Coordinates of C-alpha atoms in Angstrom, one line a residue:
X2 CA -4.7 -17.4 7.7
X3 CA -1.2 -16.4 6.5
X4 CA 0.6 -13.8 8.6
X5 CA 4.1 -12.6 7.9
X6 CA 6.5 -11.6 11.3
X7 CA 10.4 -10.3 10.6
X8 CA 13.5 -10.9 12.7
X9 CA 16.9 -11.5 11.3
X10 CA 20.2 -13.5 11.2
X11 CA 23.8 -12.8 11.6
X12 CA 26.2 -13.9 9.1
X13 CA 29.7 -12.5 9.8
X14 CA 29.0 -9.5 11.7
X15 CA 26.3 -8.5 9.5
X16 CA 22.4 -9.0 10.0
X17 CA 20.0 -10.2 7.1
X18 CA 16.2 -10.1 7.1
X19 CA 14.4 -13.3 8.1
X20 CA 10.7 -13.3 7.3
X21 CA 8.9 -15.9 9.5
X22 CA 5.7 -17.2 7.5
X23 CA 3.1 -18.8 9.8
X24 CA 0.0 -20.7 7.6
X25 CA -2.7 -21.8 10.1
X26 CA -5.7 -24.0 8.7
X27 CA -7.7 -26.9 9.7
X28 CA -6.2 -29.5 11.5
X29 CA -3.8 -30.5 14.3
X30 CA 0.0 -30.8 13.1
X31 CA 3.3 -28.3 13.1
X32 CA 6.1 -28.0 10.7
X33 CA 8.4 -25.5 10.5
X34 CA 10.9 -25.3 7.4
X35 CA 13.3 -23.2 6.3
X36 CA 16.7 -24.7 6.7
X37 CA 16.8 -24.4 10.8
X38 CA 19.0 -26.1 13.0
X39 CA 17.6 -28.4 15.7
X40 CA 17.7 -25.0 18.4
X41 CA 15.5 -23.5 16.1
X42 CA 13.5 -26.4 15.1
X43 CA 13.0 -27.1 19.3
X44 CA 11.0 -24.4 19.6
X45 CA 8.0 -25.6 19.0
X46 CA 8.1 -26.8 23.0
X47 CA 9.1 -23.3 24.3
X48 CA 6.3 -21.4 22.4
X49 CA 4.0 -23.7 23.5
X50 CA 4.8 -23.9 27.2
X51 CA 5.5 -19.7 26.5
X52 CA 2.1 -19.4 25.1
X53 CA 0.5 -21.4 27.7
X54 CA 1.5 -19.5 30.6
X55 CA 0.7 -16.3 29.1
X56 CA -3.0 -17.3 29.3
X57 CA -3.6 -19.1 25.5
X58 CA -4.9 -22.1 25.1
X59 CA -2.6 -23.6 22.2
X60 CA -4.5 -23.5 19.0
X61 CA -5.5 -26.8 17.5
X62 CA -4.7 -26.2 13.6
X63 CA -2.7 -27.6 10.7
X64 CA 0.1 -24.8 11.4
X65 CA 2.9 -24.5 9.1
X66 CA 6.7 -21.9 10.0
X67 CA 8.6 -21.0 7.2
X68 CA 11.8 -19.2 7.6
X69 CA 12.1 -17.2 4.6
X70 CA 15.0 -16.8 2.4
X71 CA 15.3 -20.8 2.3
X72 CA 18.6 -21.2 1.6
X73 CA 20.0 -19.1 4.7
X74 CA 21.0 -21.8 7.5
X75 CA 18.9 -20.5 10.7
X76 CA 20.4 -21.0 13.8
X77 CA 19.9 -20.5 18.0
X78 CA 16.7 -20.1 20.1
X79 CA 16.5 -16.3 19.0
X80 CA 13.7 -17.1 16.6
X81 CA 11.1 -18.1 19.3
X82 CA 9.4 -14.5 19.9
X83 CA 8.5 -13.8 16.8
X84 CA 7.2 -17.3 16.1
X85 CA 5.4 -17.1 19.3
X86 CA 3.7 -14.0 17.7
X87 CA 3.0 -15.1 14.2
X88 CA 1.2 -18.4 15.1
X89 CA -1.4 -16.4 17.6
X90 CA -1.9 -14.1 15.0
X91 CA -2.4 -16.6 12.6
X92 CA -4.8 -18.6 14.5
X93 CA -6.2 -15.1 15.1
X94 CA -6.2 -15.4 19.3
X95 CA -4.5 -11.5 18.9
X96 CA -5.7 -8.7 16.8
X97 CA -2.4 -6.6 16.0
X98 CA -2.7 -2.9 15.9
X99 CA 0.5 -2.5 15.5
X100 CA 1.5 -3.2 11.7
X101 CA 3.8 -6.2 12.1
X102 CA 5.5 -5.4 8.5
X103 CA 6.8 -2.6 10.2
X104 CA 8.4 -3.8 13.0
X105 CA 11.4 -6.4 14.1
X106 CA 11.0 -9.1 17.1
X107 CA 13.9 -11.2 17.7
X108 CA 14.3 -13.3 21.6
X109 CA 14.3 -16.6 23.1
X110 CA 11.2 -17.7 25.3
X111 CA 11.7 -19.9 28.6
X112 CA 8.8 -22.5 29.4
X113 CA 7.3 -19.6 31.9
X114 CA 7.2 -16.9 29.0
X115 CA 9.9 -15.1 30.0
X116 CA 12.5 -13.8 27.1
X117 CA 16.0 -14.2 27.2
X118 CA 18.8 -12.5 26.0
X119 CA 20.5 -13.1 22.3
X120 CA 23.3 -12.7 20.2
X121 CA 23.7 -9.8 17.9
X122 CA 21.1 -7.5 19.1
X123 CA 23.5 -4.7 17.6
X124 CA 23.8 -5.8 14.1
X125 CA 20.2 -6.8 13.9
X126 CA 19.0 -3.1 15.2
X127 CA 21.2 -1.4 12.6
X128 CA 19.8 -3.8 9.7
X129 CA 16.6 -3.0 10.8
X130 CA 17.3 0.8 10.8
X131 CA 18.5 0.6 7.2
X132 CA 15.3 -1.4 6.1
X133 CA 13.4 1.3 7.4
X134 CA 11.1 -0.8 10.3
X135 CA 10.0 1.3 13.0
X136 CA 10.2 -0.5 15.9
X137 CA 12.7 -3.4 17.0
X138 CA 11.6 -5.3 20.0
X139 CA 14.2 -7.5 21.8
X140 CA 14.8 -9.2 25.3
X141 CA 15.5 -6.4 27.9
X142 CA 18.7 -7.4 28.9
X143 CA 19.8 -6.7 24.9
X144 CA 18.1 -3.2 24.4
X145 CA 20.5 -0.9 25.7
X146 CA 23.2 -2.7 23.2
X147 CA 20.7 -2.2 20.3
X148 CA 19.3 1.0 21.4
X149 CA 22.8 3.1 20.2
X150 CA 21.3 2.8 16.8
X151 CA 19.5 6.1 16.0
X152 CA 16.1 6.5 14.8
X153 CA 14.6 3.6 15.5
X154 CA 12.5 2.8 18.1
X155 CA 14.2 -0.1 20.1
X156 CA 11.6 -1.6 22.6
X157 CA 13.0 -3.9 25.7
X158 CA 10.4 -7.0 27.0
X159 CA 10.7 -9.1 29.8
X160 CA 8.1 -11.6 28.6
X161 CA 6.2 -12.9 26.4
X162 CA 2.6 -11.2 27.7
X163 CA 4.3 -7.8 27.4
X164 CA 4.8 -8.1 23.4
X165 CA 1.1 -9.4 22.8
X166 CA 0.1 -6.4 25.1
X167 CA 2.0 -3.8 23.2
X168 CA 1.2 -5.0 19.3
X169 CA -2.7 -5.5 20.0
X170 CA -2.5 -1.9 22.1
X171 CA -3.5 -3.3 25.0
X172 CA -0.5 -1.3 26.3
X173 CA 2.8 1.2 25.7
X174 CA 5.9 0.3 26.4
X175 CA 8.6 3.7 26.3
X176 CA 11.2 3.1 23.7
X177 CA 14.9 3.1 25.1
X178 CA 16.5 6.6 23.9
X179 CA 20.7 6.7 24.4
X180 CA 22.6 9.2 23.5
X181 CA 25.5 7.5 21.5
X182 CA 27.4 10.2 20.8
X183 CA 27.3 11.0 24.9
X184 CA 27.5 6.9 25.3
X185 CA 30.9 6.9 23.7
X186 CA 32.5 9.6 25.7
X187 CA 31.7 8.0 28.6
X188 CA 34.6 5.8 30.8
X189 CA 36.9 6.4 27.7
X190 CA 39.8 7.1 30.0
X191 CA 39.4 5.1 32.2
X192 CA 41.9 2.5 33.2
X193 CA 42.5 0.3 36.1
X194 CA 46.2 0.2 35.2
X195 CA 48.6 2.8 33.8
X196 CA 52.1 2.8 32.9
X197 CA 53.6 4.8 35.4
X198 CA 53.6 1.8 37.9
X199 CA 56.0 0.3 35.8
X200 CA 59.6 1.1 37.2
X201 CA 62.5 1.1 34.8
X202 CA 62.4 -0.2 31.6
X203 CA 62.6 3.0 29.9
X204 CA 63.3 1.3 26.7
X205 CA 60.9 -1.3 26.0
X206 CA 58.4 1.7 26.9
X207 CA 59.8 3.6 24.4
X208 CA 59.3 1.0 22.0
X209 CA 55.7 0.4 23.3
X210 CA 55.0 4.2 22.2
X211 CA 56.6 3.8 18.5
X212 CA 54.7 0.4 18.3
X213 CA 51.1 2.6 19.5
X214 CA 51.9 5.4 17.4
X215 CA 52.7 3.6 14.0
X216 CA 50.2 0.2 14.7
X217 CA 53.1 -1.9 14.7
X218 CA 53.4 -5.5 15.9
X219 CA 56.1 -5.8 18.5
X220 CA 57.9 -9.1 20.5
X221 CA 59.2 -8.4 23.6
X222 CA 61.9 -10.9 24.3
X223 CA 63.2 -11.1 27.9
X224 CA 63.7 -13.4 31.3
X225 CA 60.7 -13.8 33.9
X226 CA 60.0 -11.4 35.8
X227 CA 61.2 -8.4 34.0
X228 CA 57.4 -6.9 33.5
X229 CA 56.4 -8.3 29.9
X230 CA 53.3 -8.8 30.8
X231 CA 52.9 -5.9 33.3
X232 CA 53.7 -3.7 30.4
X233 CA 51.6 -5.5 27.7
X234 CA 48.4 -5.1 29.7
X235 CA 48.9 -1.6 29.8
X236 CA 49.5 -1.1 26.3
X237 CA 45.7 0.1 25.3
X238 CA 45.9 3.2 28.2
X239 CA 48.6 4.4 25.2
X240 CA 46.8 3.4 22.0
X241 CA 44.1 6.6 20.1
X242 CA 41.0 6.5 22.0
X243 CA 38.4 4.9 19.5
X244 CA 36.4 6.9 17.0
X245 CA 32.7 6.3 16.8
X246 CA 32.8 4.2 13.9
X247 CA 35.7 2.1 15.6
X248 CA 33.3 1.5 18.6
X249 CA 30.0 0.5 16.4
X250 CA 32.6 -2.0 14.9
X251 CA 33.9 -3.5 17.7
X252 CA 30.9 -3.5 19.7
X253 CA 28.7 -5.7 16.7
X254 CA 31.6 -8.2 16.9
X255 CA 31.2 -8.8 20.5
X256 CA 28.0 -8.9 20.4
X257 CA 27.7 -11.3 17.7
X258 CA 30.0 -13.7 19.5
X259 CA 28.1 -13.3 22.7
X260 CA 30.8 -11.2 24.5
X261 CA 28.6 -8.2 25.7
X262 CA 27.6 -8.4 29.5
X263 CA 23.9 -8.1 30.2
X264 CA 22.7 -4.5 29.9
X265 CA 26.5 -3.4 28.2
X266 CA 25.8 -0.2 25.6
X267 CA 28.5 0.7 23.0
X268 CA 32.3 -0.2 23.3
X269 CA 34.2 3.1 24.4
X270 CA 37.8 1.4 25.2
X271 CA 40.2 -0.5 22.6
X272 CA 39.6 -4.3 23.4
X273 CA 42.7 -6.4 24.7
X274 CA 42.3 -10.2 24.0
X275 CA 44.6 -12.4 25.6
X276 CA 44.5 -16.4 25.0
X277 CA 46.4 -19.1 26.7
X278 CA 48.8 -20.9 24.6
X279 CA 46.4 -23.9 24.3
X280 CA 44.0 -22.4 22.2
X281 CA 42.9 -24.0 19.1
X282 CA 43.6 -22.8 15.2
X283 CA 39.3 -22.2 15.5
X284 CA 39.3 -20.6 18.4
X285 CA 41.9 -17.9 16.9
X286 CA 40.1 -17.1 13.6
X287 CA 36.9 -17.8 14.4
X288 CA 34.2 -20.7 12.6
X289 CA 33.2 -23.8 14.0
X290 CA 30.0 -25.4 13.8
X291 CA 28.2 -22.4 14.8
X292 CA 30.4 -19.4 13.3
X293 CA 31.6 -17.2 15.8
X294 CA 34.3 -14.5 15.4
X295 CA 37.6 -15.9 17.2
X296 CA 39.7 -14.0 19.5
X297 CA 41.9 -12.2 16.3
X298 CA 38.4 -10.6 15.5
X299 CA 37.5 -9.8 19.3
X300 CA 40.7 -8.1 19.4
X301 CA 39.7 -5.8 15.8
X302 CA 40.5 -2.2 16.6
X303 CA 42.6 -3.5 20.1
X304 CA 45.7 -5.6 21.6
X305 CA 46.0 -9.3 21.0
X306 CA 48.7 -10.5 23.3
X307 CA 50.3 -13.8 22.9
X308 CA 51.8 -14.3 26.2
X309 CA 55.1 -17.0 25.7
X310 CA 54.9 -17.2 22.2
X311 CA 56.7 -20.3 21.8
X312 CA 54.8 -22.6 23.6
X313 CA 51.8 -21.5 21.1
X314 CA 51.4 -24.5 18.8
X315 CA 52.9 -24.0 14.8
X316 CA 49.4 -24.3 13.6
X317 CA 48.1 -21.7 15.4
X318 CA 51.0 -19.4 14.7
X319 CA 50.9 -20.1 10.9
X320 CA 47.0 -18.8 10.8
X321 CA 47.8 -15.5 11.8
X322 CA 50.5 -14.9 9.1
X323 CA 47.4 -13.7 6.6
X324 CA 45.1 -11.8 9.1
X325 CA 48.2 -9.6 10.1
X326 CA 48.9 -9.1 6.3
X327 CA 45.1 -8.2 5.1
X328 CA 43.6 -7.3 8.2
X329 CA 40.6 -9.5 7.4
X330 CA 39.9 -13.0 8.1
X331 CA 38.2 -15.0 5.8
X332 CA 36.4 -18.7 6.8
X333 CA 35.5 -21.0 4.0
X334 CA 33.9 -24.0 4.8
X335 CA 31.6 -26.7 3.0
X336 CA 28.4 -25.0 4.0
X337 CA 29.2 -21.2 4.4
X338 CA 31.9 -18.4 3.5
X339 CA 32.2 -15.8 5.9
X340 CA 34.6 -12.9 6.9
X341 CA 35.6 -11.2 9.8
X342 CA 37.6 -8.3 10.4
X343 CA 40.9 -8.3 12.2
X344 CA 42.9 -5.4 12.4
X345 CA 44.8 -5.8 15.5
X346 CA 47.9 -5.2 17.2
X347 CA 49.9 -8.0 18.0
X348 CA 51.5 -7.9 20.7
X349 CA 53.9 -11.0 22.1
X350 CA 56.7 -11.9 24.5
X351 CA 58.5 -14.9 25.3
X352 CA 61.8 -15.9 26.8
X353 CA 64.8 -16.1 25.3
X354 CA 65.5 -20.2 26.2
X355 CA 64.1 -22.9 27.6
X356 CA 65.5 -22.0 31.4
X357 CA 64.7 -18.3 30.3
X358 CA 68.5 -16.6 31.6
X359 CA 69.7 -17.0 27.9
X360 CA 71.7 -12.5 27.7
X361 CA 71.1 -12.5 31.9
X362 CA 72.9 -10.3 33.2
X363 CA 73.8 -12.0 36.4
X364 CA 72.0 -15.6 36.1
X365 CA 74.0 -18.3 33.6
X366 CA 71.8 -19.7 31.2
X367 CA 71.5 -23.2 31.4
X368 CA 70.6 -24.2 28.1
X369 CA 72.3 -26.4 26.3
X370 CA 74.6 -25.4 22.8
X371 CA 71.8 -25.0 20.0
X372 CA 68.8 -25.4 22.0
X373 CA 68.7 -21.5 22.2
X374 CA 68.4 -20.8 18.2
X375 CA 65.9 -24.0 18.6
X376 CA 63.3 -22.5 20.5
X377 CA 63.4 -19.2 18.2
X378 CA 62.5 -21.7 15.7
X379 CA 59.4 -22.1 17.1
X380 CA 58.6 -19.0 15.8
X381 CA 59.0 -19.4 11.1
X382 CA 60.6 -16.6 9.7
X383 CA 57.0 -15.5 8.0
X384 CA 55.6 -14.6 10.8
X385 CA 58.8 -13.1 12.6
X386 CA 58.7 -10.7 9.3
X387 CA 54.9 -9.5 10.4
X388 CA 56.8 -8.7 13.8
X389 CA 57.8 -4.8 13.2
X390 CA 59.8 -4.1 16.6
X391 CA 61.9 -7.4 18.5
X392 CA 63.0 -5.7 21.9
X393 CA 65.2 -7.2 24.1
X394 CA 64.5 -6.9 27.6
X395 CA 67.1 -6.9 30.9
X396 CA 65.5 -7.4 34.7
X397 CA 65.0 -4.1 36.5
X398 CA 67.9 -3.4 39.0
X399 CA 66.9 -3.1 42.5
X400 CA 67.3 0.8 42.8
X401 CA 64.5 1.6 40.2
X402 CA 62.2 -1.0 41.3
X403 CA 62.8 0.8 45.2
X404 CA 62.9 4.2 43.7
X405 CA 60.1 6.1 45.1
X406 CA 60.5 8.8 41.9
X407 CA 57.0 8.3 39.7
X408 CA 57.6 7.2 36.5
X409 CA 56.0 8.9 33.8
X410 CA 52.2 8.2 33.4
X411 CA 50.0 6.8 29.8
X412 CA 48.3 10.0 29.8
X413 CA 51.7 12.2 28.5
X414 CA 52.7 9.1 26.6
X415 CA 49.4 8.8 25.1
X416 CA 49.2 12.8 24.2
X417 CA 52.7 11.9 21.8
X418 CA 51.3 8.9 20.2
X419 CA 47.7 10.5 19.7
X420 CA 50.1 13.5 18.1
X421 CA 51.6 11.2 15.5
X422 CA 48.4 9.3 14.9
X423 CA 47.2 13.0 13.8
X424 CA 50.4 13.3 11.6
X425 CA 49.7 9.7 10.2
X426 CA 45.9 11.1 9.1
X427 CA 46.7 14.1 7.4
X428 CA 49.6 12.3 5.7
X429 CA 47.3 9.7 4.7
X430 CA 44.3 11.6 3.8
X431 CA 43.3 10.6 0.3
X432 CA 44.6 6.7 0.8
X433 CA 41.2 4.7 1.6
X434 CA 42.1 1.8 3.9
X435 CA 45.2 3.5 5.5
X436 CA 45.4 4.9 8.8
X437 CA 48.5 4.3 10.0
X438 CA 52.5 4.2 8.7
X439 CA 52.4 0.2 9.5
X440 CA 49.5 -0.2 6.8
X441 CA 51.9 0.8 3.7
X442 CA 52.2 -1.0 1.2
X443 CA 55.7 -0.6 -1.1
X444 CA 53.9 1.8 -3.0
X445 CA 53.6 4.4 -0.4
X446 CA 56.6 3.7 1.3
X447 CA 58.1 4.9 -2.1
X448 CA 56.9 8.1 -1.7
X449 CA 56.2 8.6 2.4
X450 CA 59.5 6.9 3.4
X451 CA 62.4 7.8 0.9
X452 CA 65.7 7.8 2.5
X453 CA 68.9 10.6 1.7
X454 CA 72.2 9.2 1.1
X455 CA 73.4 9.6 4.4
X456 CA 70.5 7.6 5.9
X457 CA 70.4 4.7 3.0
X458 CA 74.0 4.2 3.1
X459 CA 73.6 4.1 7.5
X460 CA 70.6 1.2 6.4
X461 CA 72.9 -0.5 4.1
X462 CA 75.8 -0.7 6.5
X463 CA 73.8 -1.9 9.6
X464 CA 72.4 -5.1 7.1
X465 CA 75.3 -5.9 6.1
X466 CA 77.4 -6.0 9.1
X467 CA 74.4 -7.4 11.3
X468 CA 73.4 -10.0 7.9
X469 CA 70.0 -9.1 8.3
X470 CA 67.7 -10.0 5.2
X471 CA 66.1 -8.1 2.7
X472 CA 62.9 -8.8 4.4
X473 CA 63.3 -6.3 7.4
X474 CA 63.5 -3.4 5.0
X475 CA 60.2 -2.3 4.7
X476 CA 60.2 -3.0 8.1
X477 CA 62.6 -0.7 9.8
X478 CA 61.5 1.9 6.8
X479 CA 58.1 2.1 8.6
X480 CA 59.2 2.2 12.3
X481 CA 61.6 4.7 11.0
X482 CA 58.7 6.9 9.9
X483 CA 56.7 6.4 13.2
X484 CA 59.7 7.7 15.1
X485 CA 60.2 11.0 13.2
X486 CA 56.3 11.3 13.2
X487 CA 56.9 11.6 17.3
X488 CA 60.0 13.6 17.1
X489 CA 58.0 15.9 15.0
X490 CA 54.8 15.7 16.9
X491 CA 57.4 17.2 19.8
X492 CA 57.2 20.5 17.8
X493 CA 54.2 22.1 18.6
X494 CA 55.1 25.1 15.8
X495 CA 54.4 22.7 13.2
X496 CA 51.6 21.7 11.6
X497 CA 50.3 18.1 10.8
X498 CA 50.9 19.1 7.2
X499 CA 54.1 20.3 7.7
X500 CA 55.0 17.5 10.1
X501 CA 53.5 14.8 7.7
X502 CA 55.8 16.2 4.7
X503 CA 59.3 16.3 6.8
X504 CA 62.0 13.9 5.8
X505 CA 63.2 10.6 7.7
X506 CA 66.5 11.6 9.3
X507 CA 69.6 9.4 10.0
X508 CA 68.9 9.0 14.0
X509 CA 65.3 7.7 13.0
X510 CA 67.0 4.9 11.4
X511 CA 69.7 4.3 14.1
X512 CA 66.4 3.5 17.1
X513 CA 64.4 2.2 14.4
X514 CA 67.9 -0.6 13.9
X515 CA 68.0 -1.3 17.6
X516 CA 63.9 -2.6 17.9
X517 CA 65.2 -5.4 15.3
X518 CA 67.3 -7.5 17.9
X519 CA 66.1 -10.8 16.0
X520 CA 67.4 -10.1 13.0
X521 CA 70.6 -10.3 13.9
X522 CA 72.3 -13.4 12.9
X523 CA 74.7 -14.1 15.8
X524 CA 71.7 -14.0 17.8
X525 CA 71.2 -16.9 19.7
X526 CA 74.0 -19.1 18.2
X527 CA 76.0 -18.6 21.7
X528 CA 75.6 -17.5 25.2
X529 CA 77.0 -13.6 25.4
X530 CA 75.8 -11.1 26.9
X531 CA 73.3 -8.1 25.0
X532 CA 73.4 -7.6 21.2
X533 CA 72.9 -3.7 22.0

């Protein structure tokens, strides 16, 4: 007897349909073919110790598994269930009522029957929505995740007896219902962090705001201590709360990697990934032997903070140069192509030497001649260009960081950059693909960011006397824009339409100059104090 069960596998952060044929006849052997991997291939022992304990005696027949289409490599343990399913209906121990054409069973069995959680649960309900299947059963620690997809009927099983139960009617099982729309409002705003601990450094906020507002990549350079990373971890309690379609996104790539805690429903906050400088060129930009998305896709729609950016290896640094161009990563190997989004936010610090007291105010740097423009080094000048704002950063003095005055908190500085982001859509309206002023392309910055003479010649004199290259005009051209889209978001009699249309005005370029401290070409070459 031939019987046909359907589950599916991931590739990227997409889902395709796996048909699992299951041919029982005379005999006493198992095969199972279909380009698997030896997970998939090892579960001939788990559905037999899964099927044993459940109360069936293993069938004796010539049994043949095909995972259908062929040429798809099949990989993990997730493929169990509905094996487990098609061989006792094939050996006709069950009688489904339940028309198995209609619905989707994806989870791994342990030796006592019990079913464990997968990958990609997510993915694999909204494939199976679009397919039109009814029903989409999956380990219970997995249904909440898949259950944010509307319209289909997303079942949660413990084990093995309960899915025989339910598809030969022995027994109902309630269908999880969420309400994603209710689901995404929910814990939003809610941070364990926010910006008004932070004393001082009323700059390096500022620039954290223009950064949020425009989704521009920003280095903070400074010595230890001054709050770098303090300030970087709070950097998503400023960013645009996620739209619905921005969750769904980010939640099917953490679920496809595995990143989803048991029982975890859709993503409502911006993700913030931050590796340790030892990571690997894979690790970053995802593949391997079994593709996963790497921590530049877990950070899609979020903050990826490289924390001394230095001591990050050249290879590693060099793979992000086309990511933070396209957005996109894109994995070719021998065996497989995939790609993964990653449209980020880079944000990075490091210190400005070696002995880290290089522009100190009160500590000499210890460094010796050269070794300063060195380390920079570390960083190529392709990558530096991907870098929109370089702020310099100077220690807190002792009477702000004892000052007992609150500083200002993310909600108000969150209300300005959500005001610009507003600006930014309307402005951008009929451009697919662009959502915000750091995503223009020369294009658009031809006809969003043109300059009067006042403000070109102001540009012109500040690269010439500072020799900064050609490169950091598009640059400071698009921070430029992000600032007058807050200074106009500050005028509440305006519209976004209005606000979106008004020109770039000389002081826009002056603050938009001072967030380019690396550019400068005295900087580094000798131990002085600030550039500012």
């Amino acid at each position: 007897m031939l019987v046909k069960t359907y589950g599916a596998a991931v590739q990227g952060i997409d889902a395709i349909t796996v048909t699992i044929e299951v041919a029982a006849r005379p005999g006493a052997s198992f095969s199972l073919v279909g380009m698997a991997d030896t997970a998939v291939k090892e579960s001939y022992q788990r559905v037999l110790s899964a099927t044993t304990q459940s109360g069936f005696q293993w069938p004796r027949r010539n049994m043949v598994v095909n995972l259908s289409p062929a040429d798809v490599r099949k990989e993990g343990a997730a493929y169990d269930l509905p094996i487990a399913i098609g061989i006792l209906a094939a050996c006709e121990l069950i009688k489904p009522l339940f028309p198995l054409d209609k619905m989707m069973i994806m989870g791994e069995l342990s030796l006592d029957g019990s079913v464990l959680p997968i990958r990609g649960a997510l993915p694999m309900a909204i494939r199976a929505r679009s397919l039109g299947f009814s029903a989409l059963i999956v380990p219970k620690a997995n249904v909440a995740e898949a259950a944010v997809v509307n319209n289909l009927n997303v079942y949660g099983v413990e084990n093995l007896r309960e899915v025989i139960e339910f598809v030969t009617g022995q027994s109902q099982l309630q269908p999880t219902i969420i309400d994603t729309r209710a689901e995404f409002a929910r814990d939003a705003d809610l941070f364990d962090v926010d910006f008004d601990e932070v004393k001082g450094q009323e700059v390096v906020k500022r620039a954290l705001e223009v950064a949020c507002a425009g989704g521009h990549n920003i280095l903070m350079v400074g010595p230890p201590g001054a709050g770098k990373s303090m300030m970087a971890k709070r950097v998503p309690t400023i960013m645009p709360p996620l739209t619905l379609a921005e969750a769904l996104e980010t939640t099917k790539i953490h679920s496809v990697a595995g990143k989803l805690r048991s029982g975890s429903r859709l993503l409502t906050r911006r993700p913030y990934r931050a590796p340790h400088h030892t990571i690997s060129p894979v690790a970053l930009v995802g593949g391997g032997t079994n593709p996963c998305p790497g921590e530049i896709s877990l950070a899609h729609n979020g903050v990826l903070f490289l924390d001394e950016l230095p001591e990050f290896t050249r290879q590693v640094l060099e793979v992000m140069r086309q990511p933070l161009e396209d957005r996109h990563i894109s994995i070719s190997r021998a065996k497989y192509t995939l790609d993964y989004p990653a449209g980020f936010m880079l944000v990075a610090s490091m210190n400005p030497c070696p002995c880290g007291y290089y522009n100190h105010p009160t500590k000499e740097c210890m460094c010796a001649p050269g070794v300063v423009a060195k380390y920079l080094n570390r960083i190529s000048g392709p990558l530096l260009d991907r870098i929109d704002l370089q702020v310099e950063i100077q220690p807190v003095p002792f009477e702000q960081l004892a000052s007992m005055r609150p500083a200002e908190g993310s909600a108000a500085i969150k209300a300005r950059v959500v005001r610009a982001r507003d600006i930014q859509a309307a402005r951008f309206r009929d451009e697919p693909g662009v959502h915000c002023n750091a995503q223009m392309n020369a294009r658009l910055l031809q006809k969003h960011a043109v300059l009067d003479a006042e403000c070109m010649e102001t540009l012109r004199a500040a690269m010439t006397k500072f020799d900064m290259s050609a490169r950091a005009y598009d640059r400071i051209l698009k921070v430029a824009r992000t600032i007058a889209d807050l200074d106009r978001g500050l005028q509440p009699d305006l519209s976004v339409e209005q606000a979106a249309a008004m020109p770039i005005e000389r002081r826009h370029i002056f603050e938009a100059l001072a967030y380019r401290n690396l550019d400068r070409a005295s900087w580094g070459t000798a131990v002085s104090k600030s550039p500012f």
